[in-house]
Short mmCIF file of C-alpha atoms in Angstrom, two decimals:
data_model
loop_
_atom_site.label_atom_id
_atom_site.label_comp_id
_atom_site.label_asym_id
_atom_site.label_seq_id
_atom_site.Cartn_x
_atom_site.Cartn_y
_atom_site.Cartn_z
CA UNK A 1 -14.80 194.66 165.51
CA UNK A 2 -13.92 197.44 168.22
CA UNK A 3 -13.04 195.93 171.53
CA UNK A 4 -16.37 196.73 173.25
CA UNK A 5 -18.23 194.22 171.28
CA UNK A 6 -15.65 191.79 171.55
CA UNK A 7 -15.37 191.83 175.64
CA UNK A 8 -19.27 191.57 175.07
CA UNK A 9 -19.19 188.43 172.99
CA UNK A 10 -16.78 186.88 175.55
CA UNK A 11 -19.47 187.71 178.20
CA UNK A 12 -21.81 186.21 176.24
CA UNK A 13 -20.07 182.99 175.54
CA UNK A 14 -19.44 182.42 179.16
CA UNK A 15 -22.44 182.58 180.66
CA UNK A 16 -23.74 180.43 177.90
CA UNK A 17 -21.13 177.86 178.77
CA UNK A 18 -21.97 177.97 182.45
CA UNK A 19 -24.61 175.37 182.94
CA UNK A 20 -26.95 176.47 185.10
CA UNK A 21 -28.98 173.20 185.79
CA UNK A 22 -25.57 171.86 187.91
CA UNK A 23 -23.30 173.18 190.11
CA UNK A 24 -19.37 172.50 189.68
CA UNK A 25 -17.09 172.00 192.88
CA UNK A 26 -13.32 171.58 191.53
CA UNK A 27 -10.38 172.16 193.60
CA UNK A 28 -6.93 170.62 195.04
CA UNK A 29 -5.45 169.62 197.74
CA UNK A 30 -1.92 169.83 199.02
CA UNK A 31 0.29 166.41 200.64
CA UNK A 32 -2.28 163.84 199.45
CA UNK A 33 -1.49 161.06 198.87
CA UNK A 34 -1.35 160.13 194.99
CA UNK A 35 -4.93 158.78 193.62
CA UNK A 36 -6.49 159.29 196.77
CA UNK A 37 -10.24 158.76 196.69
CA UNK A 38 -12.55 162.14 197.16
CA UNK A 39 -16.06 162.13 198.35
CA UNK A 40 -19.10 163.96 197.85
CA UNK A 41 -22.10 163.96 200.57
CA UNK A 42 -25.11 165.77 200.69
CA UNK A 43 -26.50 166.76 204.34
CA UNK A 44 -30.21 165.85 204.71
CA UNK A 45 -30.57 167.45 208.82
CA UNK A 46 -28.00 165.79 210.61
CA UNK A 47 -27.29 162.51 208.38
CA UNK A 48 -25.61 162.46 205.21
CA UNK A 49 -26.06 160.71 201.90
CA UNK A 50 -22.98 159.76 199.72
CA UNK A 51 -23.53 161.41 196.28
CA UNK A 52 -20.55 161.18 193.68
CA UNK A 53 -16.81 160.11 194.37
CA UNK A 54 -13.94 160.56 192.26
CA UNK A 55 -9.99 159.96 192.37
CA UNK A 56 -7.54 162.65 192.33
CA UNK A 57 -5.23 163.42 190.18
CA UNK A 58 -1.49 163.04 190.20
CA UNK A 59 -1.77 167.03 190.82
CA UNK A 60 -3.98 166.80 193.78
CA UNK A 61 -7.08 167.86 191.93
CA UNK A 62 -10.90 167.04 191.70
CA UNK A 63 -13.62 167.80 190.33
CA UNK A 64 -17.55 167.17 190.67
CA UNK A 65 -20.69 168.19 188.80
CA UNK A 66 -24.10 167.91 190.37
CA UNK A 67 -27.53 169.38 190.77
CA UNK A 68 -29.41 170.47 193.44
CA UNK A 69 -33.56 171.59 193.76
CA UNK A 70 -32.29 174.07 196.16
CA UNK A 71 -28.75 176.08 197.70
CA UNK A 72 -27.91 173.53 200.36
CA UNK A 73 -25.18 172.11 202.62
CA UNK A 74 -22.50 169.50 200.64
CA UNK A 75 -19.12 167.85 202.27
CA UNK A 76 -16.39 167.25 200.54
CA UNK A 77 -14.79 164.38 202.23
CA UNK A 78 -10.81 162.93 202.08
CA UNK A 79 -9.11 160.49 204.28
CA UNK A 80 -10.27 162.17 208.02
CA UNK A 81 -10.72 165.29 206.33
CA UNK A 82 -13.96 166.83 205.81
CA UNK A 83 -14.63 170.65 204.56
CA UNK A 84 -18.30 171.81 204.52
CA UNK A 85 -19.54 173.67 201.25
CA UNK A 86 -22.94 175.33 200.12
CA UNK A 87 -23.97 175.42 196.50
CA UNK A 88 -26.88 176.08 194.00
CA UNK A 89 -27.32 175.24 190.44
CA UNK A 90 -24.63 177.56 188.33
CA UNK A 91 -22.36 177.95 190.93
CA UNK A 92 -18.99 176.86 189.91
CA UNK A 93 -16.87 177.21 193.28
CA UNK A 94 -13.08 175.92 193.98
CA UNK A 95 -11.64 174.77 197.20
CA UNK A 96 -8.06 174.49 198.13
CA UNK A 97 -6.67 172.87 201.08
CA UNK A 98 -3.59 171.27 202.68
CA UNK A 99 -4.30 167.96 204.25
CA UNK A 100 -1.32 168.33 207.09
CA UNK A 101 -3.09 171.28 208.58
CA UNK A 102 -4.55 169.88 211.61
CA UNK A 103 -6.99 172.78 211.73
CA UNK A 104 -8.30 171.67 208.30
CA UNK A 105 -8.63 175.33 207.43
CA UNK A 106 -9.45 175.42 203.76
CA UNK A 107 -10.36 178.31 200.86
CA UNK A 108 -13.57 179.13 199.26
CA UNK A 109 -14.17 180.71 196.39
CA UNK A 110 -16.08 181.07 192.98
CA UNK A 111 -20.15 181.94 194.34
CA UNK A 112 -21.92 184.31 196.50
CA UNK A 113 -22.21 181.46 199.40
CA UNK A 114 -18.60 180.02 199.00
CA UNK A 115 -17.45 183.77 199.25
CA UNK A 116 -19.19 184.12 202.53
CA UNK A 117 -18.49 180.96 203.91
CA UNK A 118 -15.11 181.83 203.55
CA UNK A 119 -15.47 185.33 205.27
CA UNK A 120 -17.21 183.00 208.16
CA UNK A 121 -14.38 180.56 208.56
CA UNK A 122 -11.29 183.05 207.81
CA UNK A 123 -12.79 185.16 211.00
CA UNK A 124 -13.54 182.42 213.06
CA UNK A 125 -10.30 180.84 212.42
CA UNK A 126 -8.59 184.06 213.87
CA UNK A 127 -10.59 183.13 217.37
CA UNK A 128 -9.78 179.58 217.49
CA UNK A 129 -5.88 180.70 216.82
CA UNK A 130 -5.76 182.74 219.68
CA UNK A 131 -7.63 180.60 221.85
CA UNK A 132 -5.80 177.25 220.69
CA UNK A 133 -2.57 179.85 221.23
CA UNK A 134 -3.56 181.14 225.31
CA UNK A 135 -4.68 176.95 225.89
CA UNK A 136 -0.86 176.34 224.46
CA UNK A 137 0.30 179.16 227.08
CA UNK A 138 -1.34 177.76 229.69
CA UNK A 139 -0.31 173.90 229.36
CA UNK A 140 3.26 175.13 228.95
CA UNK A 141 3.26 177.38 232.10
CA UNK A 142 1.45 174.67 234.16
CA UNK A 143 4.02 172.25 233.37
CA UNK A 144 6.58 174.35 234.40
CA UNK A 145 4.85 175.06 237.57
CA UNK A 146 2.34 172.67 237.87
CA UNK A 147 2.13 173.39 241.93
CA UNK A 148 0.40 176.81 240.66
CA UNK A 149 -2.24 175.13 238.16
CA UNK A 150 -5.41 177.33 240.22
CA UNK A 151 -3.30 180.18 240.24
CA UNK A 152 -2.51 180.34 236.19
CA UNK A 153 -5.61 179.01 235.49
CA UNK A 154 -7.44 182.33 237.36
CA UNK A 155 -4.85 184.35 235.80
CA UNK A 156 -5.57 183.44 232.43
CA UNK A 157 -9.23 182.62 232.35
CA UNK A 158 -10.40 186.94 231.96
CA UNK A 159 -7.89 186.64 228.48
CA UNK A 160 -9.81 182.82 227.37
CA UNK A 161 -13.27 184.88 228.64
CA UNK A 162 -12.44 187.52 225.98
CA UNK A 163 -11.86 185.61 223.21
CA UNK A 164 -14.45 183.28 223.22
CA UNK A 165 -17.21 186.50 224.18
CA UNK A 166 -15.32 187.95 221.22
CA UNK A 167 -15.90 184.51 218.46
CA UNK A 168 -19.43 184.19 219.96
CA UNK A 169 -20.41 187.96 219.19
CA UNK A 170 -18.56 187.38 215.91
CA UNK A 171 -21.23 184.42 215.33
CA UNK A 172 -24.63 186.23 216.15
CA UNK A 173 -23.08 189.04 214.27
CA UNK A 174 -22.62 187.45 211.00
CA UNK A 175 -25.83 185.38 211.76
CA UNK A 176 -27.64 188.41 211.87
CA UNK A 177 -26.08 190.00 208.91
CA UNK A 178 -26.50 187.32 206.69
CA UNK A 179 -30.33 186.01 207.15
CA UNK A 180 -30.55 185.55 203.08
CA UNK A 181 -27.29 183.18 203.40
CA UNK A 182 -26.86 179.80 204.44
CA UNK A 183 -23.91 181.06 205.67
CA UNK A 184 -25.56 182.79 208.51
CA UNK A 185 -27.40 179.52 209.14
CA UNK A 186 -24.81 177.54 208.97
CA UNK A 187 -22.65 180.11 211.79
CA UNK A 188 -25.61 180.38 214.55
CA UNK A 189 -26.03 176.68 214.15
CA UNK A 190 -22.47 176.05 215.24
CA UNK A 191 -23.38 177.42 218.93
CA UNK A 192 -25.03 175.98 221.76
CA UNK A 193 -28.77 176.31 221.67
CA UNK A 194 -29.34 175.94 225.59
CA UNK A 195 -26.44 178.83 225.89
CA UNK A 196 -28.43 180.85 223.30
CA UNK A 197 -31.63 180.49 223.17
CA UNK A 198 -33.39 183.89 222.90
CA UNK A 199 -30.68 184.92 219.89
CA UNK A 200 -31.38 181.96 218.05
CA UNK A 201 -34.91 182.15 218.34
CA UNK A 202 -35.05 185.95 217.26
CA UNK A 203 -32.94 184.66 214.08
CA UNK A 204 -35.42 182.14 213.04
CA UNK A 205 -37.92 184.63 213.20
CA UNK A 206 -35.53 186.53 210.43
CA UNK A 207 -35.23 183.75 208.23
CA UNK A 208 -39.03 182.50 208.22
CA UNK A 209 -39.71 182.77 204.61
CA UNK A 210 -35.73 182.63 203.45
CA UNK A 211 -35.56 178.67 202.66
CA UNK A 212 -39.05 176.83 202.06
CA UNK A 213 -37.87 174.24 200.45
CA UNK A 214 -34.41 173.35 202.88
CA UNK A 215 -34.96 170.86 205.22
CA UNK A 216 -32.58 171.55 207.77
CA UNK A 217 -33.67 175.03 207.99
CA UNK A 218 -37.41 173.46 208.03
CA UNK A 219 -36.34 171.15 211.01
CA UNK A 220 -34.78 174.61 212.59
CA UNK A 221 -37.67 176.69 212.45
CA UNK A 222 -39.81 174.11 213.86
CA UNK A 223 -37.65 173.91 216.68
CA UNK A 224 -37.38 177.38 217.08
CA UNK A 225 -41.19 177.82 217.26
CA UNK A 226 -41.17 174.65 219.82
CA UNK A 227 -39.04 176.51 221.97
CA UNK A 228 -40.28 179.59 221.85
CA UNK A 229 -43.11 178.30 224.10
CA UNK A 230 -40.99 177.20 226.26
CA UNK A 231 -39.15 180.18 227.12
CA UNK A 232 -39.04 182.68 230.55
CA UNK A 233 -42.44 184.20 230.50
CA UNK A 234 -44.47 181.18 228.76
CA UNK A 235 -47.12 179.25 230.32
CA UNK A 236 -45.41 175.55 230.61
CA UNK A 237 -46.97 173.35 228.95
CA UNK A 238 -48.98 171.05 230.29
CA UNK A 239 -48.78 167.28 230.36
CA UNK A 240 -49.76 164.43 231.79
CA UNK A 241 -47.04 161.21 232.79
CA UNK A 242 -46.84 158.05 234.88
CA UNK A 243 -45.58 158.57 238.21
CA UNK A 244 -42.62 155.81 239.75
CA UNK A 245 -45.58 154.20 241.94
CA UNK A 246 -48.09 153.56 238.74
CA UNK A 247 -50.02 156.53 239.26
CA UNK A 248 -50.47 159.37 236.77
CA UNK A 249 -49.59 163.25 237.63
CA UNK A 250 -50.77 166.20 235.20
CA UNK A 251 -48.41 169.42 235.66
CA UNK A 252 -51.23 172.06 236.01
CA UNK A 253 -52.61 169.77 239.21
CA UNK A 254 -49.46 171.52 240.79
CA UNK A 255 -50.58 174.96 240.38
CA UNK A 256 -50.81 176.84 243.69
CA UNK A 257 -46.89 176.17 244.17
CA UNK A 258 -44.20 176.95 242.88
CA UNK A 259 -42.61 173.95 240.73
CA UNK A 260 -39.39 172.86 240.08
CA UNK A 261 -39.63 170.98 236.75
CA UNK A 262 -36.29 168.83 237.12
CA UNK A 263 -35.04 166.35 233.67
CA UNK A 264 -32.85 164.19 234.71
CA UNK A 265 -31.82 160.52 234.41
CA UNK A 266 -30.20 157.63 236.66
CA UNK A 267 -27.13 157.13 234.07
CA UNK A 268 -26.24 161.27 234.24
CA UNK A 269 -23.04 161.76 236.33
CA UNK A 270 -23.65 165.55 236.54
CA UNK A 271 -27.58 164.89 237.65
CA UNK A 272 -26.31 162.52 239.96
CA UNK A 273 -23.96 165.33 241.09
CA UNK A 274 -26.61 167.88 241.02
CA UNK A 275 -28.56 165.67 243.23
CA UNK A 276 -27.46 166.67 246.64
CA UNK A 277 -27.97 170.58 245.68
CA UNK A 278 -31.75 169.71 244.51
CA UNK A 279 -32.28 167.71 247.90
CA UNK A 280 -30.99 170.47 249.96
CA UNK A 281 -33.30 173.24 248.28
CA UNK A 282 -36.26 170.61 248.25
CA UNK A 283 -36.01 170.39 252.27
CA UNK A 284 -35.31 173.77 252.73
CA UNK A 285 -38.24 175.40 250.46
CA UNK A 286 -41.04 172.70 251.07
CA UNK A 287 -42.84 173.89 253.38
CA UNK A 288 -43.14 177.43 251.54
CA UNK A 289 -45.55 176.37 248.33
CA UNK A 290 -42.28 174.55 246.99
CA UNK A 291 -42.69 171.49 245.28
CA UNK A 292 -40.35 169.69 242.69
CA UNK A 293 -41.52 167.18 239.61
CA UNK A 294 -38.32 165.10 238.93
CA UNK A 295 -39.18 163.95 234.52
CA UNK A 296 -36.76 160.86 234.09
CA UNK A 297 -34.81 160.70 230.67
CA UNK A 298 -34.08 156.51 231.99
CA UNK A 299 -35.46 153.57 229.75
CA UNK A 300 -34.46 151.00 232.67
CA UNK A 301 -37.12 151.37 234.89
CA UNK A 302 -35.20 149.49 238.02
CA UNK A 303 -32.43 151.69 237.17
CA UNK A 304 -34.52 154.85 237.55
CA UNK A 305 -35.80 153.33 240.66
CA UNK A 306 -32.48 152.36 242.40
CA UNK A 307 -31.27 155.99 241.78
CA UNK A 308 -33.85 157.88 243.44
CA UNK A 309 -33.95 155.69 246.82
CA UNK A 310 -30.29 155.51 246.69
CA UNK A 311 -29.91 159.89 246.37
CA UNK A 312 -33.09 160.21 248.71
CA UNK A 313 -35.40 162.24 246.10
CA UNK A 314 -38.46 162.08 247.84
CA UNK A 315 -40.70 164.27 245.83
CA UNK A 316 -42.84 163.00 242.83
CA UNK A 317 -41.32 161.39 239.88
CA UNK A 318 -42.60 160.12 236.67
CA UNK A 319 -41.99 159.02 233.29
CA UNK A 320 -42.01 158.33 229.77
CA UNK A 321 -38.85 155.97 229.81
CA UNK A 322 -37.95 157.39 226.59
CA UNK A 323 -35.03 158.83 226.83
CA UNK A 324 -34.90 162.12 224.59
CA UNK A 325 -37.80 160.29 221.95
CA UNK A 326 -40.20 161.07 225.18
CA UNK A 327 -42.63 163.06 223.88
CA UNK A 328 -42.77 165.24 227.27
CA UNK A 329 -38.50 165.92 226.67
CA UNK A 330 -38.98 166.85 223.13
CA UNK A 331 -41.68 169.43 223.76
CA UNK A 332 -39.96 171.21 226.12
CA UNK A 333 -36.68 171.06 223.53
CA UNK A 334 -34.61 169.40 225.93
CA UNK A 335 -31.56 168.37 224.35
CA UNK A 336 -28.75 168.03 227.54
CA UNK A 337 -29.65 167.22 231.26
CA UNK A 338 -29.87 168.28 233.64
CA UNK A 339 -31.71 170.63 232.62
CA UNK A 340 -34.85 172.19 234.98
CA UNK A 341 -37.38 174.92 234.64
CA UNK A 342 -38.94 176.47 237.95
CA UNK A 343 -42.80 178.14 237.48
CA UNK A 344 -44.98 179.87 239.46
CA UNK A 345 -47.94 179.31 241.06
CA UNK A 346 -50.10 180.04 237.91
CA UNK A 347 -47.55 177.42 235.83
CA UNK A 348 -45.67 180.11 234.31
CA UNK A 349 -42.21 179.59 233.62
CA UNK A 350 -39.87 182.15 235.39
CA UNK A 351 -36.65 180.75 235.46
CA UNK A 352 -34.38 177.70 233.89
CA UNK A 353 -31.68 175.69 234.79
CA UNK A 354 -30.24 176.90 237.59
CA UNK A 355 -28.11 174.86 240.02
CA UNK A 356 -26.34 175.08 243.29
CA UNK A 357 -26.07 178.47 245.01
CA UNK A 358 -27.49 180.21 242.19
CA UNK A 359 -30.84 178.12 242.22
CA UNK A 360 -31.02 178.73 246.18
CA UNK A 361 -30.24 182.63 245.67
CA UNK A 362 -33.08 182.53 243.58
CA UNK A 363 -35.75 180.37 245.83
CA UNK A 364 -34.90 182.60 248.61
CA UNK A 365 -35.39 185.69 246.70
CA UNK A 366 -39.10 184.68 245.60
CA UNK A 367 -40.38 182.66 248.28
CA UNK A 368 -40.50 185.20 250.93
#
């Protein structure tokens, strides 16, 4: 037999071997502690569901053997160390890892996801060094002249600037590039949507038809599309909420001014903070077709109450006392407060959260 046909055989016999109804996650770890326990979890949107455990062996290794209807998201799970994974059926991937690294960096390889997860985390890694490095540099100088903490701190934020500019771009970068991956899903989902909303809205519009059947992608896309219609340019969305004296106000009723749309909540130290700023613009811009709707996030109504005689908000207020379940929050995707959104006088939306100076540069500017 020449060696052509035997290299073919081989072939043959592997992929025959390779069960393609599971997929295999093996690997080892370095310092654990002998027999540790090892975990497996799947990740159904945000919660997860323990699905196999084993022990390690006296080497450090594990193995684990599962199925899946679809690629999705898996943790492996040791002690308080946790190392995220993405597998389909016939993928047969290894991960290596050293428990003392405080990072928890840790090695992928063995499928097409694992390989780019492990481009993703190698890259961002290099970020978080540098920036973990210039935060070392910058505790270490301050302690040494902690009289000068403003003055390091300015001289050091352009550098800190860079590199996070630098890991973001990285992100959207390998986002984009990788719409057929979970990888990319997994990368733009590590930022902060209210920081990035129209990039992470023009990747779900990549990815529409890329995962049917994955749930967390589902739940994405479906926020996506909810936020979409609330972005700079939309018509708000209209609604209809108890006010704080038992009446009712409907948002389009306020067309003809200019509307501040303010979330917000008693129990919110930076609302609370924010407060004084929204007060200030309120008196200033009243009397010019300004008007402001403060939306509580509070469940307590006495609470709610309490706050807004005691940081004189004396525009209209109302409620679902629902904290983020209120239907109201949840359709205009708010996930933080304070968050605000100013419209016009035909209830589009032309601006959102802006605070401070920067929301009283902007009054001034368009109600001339």
């Amino acid at each position: 037999m020449n060696r052509i046909a035997t290299l073919l055989i081989v072939c043959i016999a592997f992929v025959a071997c390779n069960d393609k109804s599971k997929f295999e996650i093996s690997g080892k770890f370095e310092h654990a502690k002998p027999q540790a326990k090892v975990y497996l979890y799947g990740i159904n949107k945000a919660s997860e569901t323990p699905l196999d455990s084993t022990v390690l062996s006296n080497k450090g290794e594990f193995k684990f053997s599962r199925s899946t209807p679809e690629v999705d998201f898996f943790r492996v799970k040791i002690d308080n160390s946790e190392y995220m994974l993405i597998a389909k059926n016939g993928d047969v991937i290894n991960l290596e890892a050293d428990l003392e690294d405080k990072n928890l960096a840790y090695k992928l390889s063995g499928a097409a996801e694992a390989d780019k997860l492990e481009e993703l985390n190698k890259n961002k890694n290099q970020y978080v060094a540098k920036l973990a490095a210039l935060q070392a540099q910058f505790e270490e100088n301050v302690a040494n002249q902690p009289h000068n903490r403003d003055a390091i701190a300015n001289q050091m934020r352009p550098a800190l600037i860079k590199e996070n500019e630098g890991l973001v771009n990285y992100i959207l970068k390998f986002a984009m590039d990788n719409t057929t991956s979970l990888a990319g899903f997994y990368a733009i989902n590590s930022l902060n949507p209210s920081d990035y909303e129209k990039e992470m809205i023009a990747y779900s519009e990549k990815i529409k038809s890329n995962f049917n059947k994955n749930e967390a992608v589902t739940d994405f896309l479906v926020r996506m599309a909810k936020l979409k219609s609330v972005q700079i340019g939309q018509l708000a969305p209209d609604f209809t909420m108890n006010t704080i004296d038992g009446k009712t106000v409907k948002l389009s009723d306020l067309r003809g001014k200019y509307v501040l749309l303010d979330f917000w909540a008693s129990w919110c130290q930076p609302c609370r903070q924010e407060n004084p700023n929204v007060v200030k613009v309120y008196n200033k811009y009243k009397d010019r077709k300004f008007t402001i709707l403060g939306v509580s996030l509070d469940k307590d109504p006495v609470a709610w109450k309490q706050a807004v005689i005691a940081d004189g908000l004396t525009w209209t207020h109302a409620s679902e006392l629902k904290d983020f379940e209120s239907p109201t929050v949840r359709m205009y995707q708010v996930e933080a407060i304070p968050s605000s959104f100013i419209l016009d006088p035909a209830g589009k939306i032309i601006a959102k959260n802006l605070r401070a100076e920067e929301l009283d540069k902007f009054l001034e500017k368009t109600l001339r």
